[in-house]
Coordinates of C-alpha atoms in Angstrom, one line a residue:
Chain A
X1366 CA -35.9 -36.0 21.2
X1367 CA -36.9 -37.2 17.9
X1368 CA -40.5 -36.1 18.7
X1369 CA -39.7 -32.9 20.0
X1370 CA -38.2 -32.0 16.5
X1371 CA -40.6 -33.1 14.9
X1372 CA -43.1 -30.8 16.6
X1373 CA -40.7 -28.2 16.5
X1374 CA -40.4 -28.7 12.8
X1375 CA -44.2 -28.6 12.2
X1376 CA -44.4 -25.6 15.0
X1377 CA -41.7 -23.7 12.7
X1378 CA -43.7 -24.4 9.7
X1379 CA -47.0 -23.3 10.6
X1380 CA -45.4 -19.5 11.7
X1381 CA -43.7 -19.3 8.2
X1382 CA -47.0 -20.6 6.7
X1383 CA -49.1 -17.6 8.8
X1384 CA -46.4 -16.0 6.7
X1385 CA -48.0 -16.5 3.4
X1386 CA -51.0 -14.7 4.4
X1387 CA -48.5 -11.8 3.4
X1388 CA -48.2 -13.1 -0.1
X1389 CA -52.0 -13.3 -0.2
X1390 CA -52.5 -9.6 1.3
X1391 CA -49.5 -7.6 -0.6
X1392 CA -50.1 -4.5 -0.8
X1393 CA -47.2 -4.4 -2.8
X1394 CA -44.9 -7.0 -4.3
X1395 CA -42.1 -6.6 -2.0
X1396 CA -44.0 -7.7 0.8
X1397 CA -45.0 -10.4 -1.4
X1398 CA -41.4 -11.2 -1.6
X1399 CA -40.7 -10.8 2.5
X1400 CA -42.9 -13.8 2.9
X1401 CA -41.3 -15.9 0.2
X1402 CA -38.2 -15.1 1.7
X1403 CA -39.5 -15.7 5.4
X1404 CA -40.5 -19.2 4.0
X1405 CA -36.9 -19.5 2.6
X1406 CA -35.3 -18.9 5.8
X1407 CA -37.9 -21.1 7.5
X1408 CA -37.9 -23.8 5.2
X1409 CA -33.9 -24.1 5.9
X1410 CA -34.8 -24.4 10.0
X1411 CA -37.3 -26.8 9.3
X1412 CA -35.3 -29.0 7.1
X1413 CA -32.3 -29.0 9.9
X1414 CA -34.7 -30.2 12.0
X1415 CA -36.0 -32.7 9.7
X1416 CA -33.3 -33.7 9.0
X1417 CA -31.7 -34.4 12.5
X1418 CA -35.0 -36.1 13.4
X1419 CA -35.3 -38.7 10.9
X1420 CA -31.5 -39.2 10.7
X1421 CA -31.5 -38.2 6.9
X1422 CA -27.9 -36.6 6.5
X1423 CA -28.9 -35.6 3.3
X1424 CA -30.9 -33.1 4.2
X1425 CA -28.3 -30.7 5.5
X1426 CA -26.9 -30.5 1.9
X1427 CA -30.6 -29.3 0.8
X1428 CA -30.8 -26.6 3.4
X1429 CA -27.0 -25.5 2.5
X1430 CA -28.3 -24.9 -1.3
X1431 CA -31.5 -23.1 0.1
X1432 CA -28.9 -20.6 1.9
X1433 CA -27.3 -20.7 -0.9
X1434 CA -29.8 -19.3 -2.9
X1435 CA -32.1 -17.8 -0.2
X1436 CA -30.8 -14.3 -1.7
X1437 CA -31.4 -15.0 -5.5
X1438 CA -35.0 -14.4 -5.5
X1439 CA -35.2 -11.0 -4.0
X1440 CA -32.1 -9.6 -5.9
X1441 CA -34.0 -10.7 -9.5
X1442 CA -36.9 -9.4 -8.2
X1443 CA -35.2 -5.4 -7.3
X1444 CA -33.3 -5.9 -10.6
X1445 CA -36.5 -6.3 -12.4
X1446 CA -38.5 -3.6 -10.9
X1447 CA -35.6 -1.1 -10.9
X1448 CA -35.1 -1.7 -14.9
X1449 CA -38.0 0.6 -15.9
X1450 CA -37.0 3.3 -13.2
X1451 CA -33.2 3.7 -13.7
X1452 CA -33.4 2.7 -17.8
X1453 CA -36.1 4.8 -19.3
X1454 CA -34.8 4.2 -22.3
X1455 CA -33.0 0.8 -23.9
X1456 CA -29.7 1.6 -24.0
X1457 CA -28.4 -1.2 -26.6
X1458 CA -29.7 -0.9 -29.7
X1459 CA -30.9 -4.6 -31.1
X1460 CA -33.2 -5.3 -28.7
X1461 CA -34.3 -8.9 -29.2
X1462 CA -37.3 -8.7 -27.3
X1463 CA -40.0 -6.7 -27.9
X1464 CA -40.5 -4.7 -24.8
X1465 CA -43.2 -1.9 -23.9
X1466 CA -41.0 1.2 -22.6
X1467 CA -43.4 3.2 -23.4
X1468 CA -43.6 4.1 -19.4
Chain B
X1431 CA -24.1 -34.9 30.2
X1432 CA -26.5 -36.5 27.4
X1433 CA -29.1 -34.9 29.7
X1434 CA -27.8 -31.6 29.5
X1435 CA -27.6 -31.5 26.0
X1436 CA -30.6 -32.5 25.6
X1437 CA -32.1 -29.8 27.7
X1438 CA -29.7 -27.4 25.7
X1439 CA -31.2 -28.6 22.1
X1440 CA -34.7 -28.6 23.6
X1441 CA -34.4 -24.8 25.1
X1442 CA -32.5 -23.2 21.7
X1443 CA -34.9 -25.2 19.3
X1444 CA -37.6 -23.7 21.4
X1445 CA -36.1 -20.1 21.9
X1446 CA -35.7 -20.1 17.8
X1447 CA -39.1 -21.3 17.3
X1448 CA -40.3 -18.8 19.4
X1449 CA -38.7 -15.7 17.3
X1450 CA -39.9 -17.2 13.9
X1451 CA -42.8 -16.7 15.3
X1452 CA -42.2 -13.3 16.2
X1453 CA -40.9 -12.8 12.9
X1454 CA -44.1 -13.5 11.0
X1455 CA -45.9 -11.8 13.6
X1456 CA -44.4 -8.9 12.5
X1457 CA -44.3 -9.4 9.1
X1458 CA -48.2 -9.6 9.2
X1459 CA -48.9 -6.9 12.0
X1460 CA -46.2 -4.1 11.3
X1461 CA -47.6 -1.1 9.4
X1462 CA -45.2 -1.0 6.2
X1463 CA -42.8 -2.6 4.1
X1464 CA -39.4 -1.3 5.9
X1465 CA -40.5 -2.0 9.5
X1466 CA -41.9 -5.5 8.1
X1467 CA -38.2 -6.0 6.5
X1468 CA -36.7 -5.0 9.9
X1469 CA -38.8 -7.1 11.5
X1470 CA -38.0 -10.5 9.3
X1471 CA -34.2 -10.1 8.9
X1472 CA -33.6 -9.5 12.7
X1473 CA -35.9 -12.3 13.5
X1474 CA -35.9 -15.5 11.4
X1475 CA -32.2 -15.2 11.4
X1476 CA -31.9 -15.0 14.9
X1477 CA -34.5 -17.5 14.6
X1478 CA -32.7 -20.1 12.5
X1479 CA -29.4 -19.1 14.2
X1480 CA -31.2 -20.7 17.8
X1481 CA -32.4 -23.9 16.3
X1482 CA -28.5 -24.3 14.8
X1483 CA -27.3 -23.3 18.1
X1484 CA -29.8 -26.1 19.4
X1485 CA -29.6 -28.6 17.0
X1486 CA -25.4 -28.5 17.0
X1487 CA -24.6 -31.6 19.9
X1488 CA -27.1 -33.7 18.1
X1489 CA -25.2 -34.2 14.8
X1490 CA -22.1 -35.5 14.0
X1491 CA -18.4 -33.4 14.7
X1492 CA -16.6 -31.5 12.7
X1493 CA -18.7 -32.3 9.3
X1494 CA -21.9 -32.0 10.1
X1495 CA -22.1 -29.3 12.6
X1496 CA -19.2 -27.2 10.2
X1497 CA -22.0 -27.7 7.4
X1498 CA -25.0 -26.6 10.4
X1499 CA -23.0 -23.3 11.0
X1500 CA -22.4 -22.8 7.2
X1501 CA -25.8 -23.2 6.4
X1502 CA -26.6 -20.3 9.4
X1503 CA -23.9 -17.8 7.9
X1504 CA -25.0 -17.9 4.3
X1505 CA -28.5 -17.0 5.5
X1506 CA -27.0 -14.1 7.6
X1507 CA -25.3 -12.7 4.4
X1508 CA -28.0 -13.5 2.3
X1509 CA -30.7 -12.2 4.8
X1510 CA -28.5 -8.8 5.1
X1511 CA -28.3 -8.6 0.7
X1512 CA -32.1 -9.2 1.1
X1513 CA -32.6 -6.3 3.3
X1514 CA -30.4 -4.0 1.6
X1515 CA -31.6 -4.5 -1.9
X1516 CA -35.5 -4.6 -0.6
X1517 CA -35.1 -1.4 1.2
X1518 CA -33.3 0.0 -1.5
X1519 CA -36.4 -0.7 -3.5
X1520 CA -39.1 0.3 -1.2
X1521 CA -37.1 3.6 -0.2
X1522 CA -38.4 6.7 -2.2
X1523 CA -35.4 7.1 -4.9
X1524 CA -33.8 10.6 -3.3
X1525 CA -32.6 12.3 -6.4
X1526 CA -33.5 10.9 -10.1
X1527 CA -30.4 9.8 -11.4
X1528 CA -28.4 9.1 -8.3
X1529 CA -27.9 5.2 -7.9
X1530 CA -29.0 3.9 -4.4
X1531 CA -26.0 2.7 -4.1
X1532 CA -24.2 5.9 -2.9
X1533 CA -24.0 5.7 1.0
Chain C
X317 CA -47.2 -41.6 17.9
X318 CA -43.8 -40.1 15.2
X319 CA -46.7 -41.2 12.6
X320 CA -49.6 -39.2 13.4
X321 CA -47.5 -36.2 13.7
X322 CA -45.9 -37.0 10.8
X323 CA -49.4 -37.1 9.2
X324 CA -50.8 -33.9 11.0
X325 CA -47.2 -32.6 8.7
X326 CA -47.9 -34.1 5.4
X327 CA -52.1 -33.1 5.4
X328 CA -51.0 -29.9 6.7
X329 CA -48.4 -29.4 4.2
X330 CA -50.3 -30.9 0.9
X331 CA -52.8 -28.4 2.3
X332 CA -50.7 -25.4 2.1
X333 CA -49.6 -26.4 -1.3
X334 CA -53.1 -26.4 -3.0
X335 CA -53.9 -23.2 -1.1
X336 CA -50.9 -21.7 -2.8
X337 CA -51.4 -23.4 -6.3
X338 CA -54.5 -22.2 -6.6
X339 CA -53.5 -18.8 -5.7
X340 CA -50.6 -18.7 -8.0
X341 CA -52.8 -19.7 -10.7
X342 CA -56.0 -17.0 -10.1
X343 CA -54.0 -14.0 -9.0
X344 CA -53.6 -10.9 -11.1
X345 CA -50.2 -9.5 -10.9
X346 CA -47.3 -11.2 -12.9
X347 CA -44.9 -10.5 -10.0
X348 CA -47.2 -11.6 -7.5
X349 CA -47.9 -14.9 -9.4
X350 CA -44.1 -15.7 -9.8
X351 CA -43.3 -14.8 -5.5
X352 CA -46.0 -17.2 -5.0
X353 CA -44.3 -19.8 -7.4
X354 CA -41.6 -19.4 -5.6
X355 CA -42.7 -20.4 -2.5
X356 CA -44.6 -23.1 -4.2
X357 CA -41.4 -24.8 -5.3
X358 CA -40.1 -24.3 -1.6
X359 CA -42.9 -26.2 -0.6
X360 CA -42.6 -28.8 -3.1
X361 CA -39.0 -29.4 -2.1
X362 CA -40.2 -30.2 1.6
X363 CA -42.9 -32.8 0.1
X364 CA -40.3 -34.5 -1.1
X365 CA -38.1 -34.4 1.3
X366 CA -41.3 -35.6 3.4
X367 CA -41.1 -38.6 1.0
X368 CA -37.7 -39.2 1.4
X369 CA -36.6 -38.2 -1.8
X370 CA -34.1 -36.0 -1.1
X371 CA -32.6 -36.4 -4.8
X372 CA -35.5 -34.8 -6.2
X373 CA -36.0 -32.0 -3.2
X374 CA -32.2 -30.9 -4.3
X375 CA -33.2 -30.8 -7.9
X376 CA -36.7 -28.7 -7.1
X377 CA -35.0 -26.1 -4.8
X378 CA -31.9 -25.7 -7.3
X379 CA -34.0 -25.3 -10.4
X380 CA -37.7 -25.4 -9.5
X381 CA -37.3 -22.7 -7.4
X382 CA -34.3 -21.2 -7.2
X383 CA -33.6 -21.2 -11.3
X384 CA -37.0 -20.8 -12.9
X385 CA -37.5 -17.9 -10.2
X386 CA -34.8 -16.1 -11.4
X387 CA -35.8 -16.5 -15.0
X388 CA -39.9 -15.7 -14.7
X389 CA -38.8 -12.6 -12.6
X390 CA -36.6 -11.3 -15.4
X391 CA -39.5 -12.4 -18.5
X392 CA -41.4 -10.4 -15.9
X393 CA -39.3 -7.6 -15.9
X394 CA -39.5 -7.7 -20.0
X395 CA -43.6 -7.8 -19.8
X396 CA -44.7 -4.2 -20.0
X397 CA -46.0 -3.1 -16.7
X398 CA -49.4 -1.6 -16.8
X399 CA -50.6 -4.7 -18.5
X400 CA -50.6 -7.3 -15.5
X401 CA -52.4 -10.2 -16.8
X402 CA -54.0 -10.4 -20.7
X403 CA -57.3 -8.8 -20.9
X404 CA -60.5 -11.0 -20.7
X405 CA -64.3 -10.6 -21.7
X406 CA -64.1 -11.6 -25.5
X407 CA -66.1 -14.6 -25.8
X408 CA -63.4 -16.6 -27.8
X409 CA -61.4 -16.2 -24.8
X410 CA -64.1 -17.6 -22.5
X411 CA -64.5 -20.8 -24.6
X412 CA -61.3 -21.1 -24.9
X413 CA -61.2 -21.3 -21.1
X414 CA -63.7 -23.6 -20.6
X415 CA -62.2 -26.3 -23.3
X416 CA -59.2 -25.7 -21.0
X417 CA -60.8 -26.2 -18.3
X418 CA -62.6 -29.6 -19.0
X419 CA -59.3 -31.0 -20.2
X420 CA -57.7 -30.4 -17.3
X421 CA -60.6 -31.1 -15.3
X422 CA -60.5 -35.0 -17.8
X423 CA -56.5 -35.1 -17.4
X424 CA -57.0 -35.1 -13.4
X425 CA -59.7 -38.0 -13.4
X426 CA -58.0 -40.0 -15.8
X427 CA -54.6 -39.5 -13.7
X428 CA -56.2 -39.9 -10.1
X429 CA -58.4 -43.6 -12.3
X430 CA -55.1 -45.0 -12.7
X431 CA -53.7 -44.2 -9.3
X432 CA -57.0 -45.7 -7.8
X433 CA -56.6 -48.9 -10.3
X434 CA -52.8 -49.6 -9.1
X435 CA -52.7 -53.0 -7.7
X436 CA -51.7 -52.9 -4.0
X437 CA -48.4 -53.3 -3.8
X438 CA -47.6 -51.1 -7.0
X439 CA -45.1 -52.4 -9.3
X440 CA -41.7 -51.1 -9.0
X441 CA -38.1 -51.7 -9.3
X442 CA -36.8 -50.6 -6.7
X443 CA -35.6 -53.9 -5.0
X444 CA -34.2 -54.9 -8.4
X445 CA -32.4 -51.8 -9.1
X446 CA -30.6 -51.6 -5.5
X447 CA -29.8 -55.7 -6.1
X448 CA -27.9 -54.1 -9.1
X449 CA -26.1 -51.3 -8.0
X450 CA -22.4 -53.3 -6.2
X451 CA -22.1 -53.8 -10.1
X452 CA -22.0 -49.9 -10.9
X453 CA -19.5 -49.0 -7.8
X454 CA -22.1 -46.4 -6.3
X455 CA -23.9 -46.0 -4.1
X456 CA -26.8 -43.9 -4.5
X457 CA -29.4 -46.1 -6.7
X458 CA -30.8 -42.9 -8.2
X459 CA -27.4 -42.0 -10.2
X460 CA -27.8 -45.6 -10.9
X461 CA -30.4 -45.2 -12.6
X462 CA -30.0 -42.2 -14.3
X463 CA -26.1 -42.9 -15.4
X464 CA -26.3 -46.5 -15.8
X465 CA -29.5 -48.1 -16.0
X466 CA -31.5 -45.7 -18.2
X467 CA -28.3 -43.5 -19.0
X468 CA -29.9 -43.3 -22.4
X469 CA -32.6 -40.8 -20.8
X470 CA -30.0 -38.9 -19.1
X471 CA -27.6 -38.3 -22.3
X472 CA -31.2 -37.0 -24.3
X473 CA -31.7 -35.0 -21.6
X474 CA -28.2 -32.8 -21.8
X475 CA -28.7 -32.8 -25.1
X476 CA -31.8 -31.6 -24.8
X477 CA -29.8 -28.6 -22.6
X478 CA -28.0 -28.0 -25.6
X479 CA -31.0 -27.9 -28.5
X480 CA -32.7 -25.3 -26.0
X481 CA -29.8 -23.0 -25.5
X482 CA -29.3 -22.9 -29.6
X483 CA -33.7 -22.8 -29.8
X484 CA -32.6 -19.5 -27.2
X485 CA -29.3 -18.5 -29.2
X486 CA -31.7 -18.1 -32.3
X487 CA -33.8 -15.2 -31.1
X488 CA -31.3 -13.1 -31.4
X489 CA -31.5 -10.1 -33.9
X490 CA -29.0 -10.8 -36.8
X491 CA -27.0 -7.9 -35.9
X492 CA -26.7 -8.9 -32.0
X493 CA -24.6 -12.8 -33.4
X494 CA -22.0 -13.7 -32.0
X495 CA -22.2 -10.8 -29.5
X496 CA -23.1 -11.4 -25.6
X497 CA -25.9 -11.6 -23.4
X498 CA -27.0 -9.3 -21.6
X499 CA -30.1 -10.2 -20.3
X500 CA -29.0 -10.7 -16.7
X501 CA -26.7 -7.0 -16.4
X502 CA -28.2 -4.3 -14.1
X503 CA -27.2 -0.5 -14.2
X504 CA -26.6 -0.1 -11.0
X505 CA -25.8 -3.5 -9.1
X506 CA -25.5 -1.6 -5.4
X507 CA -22.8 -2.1 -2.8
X508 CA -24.7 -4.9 -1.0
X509 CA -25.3 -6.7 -4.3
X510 CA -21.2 -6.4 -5.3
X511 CA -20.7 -7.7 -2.0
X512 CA -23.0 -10.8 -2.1
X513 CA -21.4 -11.4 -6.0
X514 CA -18.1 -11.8 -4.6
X515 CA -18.3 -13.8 -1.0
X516 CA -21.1 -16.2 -2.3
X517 CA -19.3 -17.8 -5.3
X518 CA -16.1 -19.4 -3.5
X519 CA -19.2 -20.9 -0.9
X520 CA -21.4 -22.2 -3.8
X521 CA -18.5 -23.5 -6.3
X522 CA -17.6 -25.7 -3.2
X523 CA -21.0 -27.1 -2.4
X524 CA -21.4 -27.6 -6.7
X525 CA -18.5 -29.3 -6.6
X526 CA -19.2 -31.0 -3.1
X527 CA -23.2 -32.3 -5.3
X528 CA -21.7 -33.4 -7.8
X529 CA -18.7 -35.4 -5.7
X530 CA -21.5 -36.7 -3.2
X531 CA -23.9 -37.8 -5.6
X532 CA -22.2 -41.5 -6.2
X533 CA -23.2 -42.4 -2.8
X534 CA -25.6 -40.1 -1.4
X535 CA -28.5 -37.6 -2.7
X536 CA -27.0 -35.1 -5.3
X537 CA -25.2 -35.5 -8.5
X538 CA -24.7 -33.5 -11.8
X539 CA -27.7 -31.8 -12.5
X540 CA -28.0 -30.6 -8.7
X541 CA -23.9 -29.0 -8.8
X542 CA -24.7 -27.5 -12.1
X543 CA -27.2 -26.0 -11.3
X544 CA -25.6 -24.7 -8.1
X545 CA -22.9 -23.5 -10.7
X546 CA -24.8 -21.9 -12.7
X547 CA -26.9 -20.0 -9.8
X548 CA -23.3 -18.6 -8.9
X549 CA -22.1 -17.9 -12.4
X550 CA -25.8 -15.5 -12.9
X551 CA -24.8 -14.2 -9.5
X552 CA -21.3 -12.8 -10.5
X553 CA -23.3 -11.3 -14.1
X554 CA -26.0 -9.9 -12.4
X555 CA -23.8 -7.8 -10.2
X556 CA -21.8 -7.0 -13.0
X557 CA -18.2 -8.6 -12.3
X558 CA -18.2 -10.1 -15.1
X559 CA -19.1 -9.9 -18.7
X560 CA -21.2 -12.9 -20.1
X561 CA -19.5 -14.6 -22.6
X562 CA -19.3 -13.9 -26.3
X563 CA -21.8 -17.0 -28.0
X564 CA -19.3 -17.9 -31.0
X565 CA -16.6 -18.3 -28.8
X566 CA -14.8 -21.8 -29.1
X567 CA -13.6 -22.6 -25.3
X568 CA -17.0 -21.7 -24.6
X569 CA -18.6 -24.2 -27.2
X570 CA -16.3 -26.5 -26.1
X571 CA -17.3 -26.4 -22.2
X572 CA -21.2 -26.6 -23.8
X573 CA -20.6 -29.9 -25.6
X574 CA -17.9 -31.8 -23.8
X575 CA -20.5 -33.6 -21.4
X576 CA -23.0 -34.9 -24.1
X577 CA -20.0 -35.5 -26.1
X578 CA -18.1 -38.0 -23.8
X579 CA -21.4 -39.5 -22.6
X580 CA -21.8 -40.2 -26.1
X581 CA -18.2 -41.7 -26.7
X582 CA -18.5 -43.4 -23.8
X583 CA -21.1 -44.7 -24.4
X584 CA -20.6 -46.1 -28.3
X585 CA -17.1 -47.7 -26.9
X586 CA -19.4 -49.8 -24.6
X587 CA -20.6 -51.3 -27.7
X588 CA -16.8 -53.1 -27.8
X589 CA -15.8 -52.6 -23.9
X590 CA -19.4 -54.5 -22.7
X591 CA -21.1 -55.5 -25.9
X592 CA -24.1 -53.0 -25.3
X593 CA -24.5 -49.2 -26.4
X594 CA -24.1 -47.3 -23.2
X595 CA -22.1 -50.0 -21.2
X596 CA -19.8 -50.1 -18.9
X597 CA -17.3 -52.6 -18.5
X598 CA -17.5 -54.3 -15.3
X599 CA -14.0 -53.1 -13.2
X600 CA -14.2 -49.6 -15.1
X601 CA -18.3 -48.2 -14.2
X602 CA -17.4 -46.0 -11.2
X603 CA -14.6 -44.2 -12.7
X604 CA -16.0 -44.3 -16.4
X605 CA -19.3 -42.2 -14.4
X606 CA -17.2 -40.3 -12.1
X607 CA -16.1 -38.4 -15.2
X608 CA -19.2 -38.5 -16.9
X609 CA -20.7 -37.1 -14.4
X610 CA -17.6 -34.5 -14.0
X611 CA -18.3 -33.5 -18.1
X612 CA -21.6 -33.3 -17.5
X613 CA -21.5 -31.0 -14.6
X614 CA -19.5 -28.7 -16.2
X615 CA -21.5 -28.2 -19.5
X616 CA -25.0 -28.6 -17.4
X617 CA -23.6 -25.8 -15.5
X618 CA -22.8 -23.7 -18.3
X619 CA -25.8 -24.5 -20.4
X620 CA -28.2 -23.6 -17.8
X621 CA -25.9 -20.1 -16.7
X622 CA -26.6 -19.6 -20.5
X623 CA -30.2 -19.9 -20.8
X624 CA -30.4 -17.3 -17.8
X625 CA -28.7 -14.9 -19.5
X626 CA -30.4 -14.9 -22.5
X627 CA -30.0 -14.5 -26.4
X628 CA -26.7 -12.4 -27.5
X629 CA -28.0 -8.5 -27.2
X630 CA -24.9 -6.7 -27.9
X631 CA -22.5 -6.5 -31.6
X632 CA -19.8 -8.8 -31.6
X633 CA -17.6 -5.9 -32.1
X634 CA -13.5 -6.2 -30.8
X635 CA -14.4 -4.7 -27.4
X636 CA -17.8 -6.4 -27.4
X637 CA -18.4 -4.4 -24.2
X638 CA -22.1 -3.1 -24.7

């Protein structure tokens, strides 16, 4: 049994990793961002099985955190790029950081 | 009955193996960003929902299997907040002005 | 036969790794450079989990990846966006490259000479540090070591927390003091967001709570829950439920401070309690860290909420709103 997790592990792995070719490729950063995520969500199933294979108990507080934040990556990353679309202009007026709007 | 669960682990593990690969499959082969969002959401949680399913009689009850189907239900929610806010993103906005958050 | 796959996992994965380092590192785009950090630190966190050090995998995925994610993709989002990566093709640049270059190229050497040059069994104190640990009440020898044995690293190290928000805090225009951040608010969060904002904090305030508890005997422990925290507490401002604190308020400086603080305290009684700066007296260590480590969650937590959302951006007027 131990084995077979193992190489399911490793089999899980790989596919997420063919993933990154994504990351590589684009075209555009969202896509980018589909394979990070893919490798979130596979990272999580690979750690379960990990960790059920080796007996670490441990791990299944790792993969709880990774779910926990498996979303936070993609909703800074549509936050970000929808800034300069929806806010053409800076609404408050100290700006601290010097930012080119001039999109 | 060991046997059987065994067998049980070792076909879900395998099934959800199975669709992560389908999942990066068609995150590297379909055409554009929303089908290549389709095709990740439905798949790698499906995916990591199998080897849960799998992996279940081989830890210990009620703690560790609670924490197994925890860990599968945040990635559900945050798999569905990743496919909202992506698509949102991707999607053409419809009217300048309008938020993307009116249904 | 466990080992060689084992091996085929770790080649493969330190494989991957460099692949993606590389990439990271040569590719053009600011956003693309950050998604691949992001998987990076993912990665990272399974090496060491690989290398049973599933302390530090908890620490990587909480702020490795999950943290510094959030906070390169906003600096990206503040970059102006037709200017992906600084221009080269001045010469100055190009030296300046190379000298960079050859010192990292003479860094690597040096570092993979010493690894080389350790004596076979390398020296470490491990065995002496586990002999130890019935004396602390824990159980995990890593919070051993960071909140007894070198617990003088640890308390520079919140403190540290603390001299970076106010190095942070200090960028603020004179105008904006006092006022709140606003560096993590969006227009127009969306309903899917809203939704995530509100069923994801109860989840991760739990499993926060449930590191820090855990990490006496098992792999987590302050820095891990606040973190955790703090991921949930950008959550909630990102989606706008809540307002981000006003800077100069006093409950708020108070949260921020009471974990160095009692550290400290705690640590200066030792000098009478166990005749040692940062001692514990013998019957009282697990209780005396239990509630370190409870202080120091809390302000890590809000310290590190706090560097996510920014310098103050707004007047500290009576409704303070935007």
């Amino acid at each position: 049994m131990t084995e077979f997790l193992l190489g399911a592990a490793l089999f899980v792995l790989g596919t997420v990793a063919l993933g990154l070719i994504r990351i590589l490729r684009g075209p555009n950063d969202a896509d980018r961002m589909l394979a990070a995520q893919l490798l979130g969500t596979g990272g999580v199933a690979v750690l379960l099985l990990l960790g059920v294979a080796s007996g670490l108990g441990a791990v299944g507080d790792l993969a709880l955190m990774l779910a926990l934040l498996a979303a936070f990556a993609s909703v800074a990353f549509v936050t970000g790029v929808a800034r300069p679309q929806h806010q053409p202009k800076p609404v408050r007026d100290p700006d601290p950081l010097p930012r080119g709007d001039q999109a | 009955m060991s046997l059987a669960l065994s067998v049980f682990t070792i076909v879900c593990v395998f099934l959800g193996a199975v669709f992560f690969l389908a999942g990066t499959l068609g995150l590297l082969r379909f055409p554009d960003t929303l089908t290549r969002l389709h095709a990740l959401t439905k798949a790698d949680n499906l995916g990591l929902g199998l080897v849960v399913l799998g992996l279940l009689p081989q830890v210990d009850w009620p703690l560790g299997a609670l924490k197994l189907i925890a860990v599968w239900l945040l990635a559900l929610l945050a798999g569905a907040t990743v496919g909202q806010v992506l698509g949102g993103a991707v999607r053409p906005p419809p009217v300048s002005g309008a938020g993307e958050s009116t249904p | 036969m466990s080992m060689s796959l084992g091996l085929v996992a770790d080649s493969f994965l330190a494989l991957l790794i460099l692949g993606l380092a590389v990439w990271t590192i040569a590719v053009r785009g600011t956003y693309a450079a950050v998604v691949g950090f992001v998987a990076y630190g993912l990665l990272v966190a399974l090496i060491w989990v690989r290398l049973a050090a599933v302390d530090v995998a908890l620490t990587e995925a909480a702020l490795g990846s999950g943290l510094m994610g959030l906070l390169l993709l906003r600096a990206v989002a503040c970059l102006p966006p037709d200017a992906p990566a600084p221009a080269s093709g001045r010469v100055g640049r190009v030296a300046l490259r190379v000298v960079v270059g050859v010192l990292c190229a003479g860094l690597t050497a040096v570092l993979a000479a010493v690894v080389l040059q350790l004596p076979e069994p390398a020296p470490s104190l491990a065995a002496a540090a586990a002999q130890a640990l019935p004396t602390t009440g824990l159980g995990n020898p890593v919070t051993g070591v960071l909140i007894a044995y070198r617990a003088i690293d640890t308390l520079l190290e919140a403190v540290v927390l603390v001299l970076a928000l106010i190095g942070l805090w200090s960028l603020a225009a004179d105008g904006a003091w006092g006022g709140r951040p606003g560096a993590l608010r969006t227009r127009e969060p969306g309903a899917a967001l809203v939704l995530l904002a509100q069923l994801l904090p109860p989840v991760g305030i739990l499993v926060g709570i449930h590191l820090f508890w855990t990490g006496a005997n098992h792999p987590g422990g302050a820095f891990q829950g606040g973190a955790v925290l703090a991921a949930m507490w950008a959550i909630v401002l990102v989606a706008g439920l809540a307002a981000a604190p006003r800077v100069d308020g006093r409950r708020l400086r108070l949260v921020l401070v009471v974990g160095p603080a009692l550290f400290f305290a705690i640590g200066l009684a030792g000098i009478w309690w166990a005749d040692a700066f940062l001692g514990y007296p013998a019957d009282w260590a697990k209780p005396l860290i239990l509630v370190i480590e409870a202080a120091l969650t809390l302000s890590i937590a809000a310290a590190l909420g706090l560097l996510l959302a920014g310098p103050p951006a707004s007047e500290p007027g009576p409704g303070g709103q935007a």
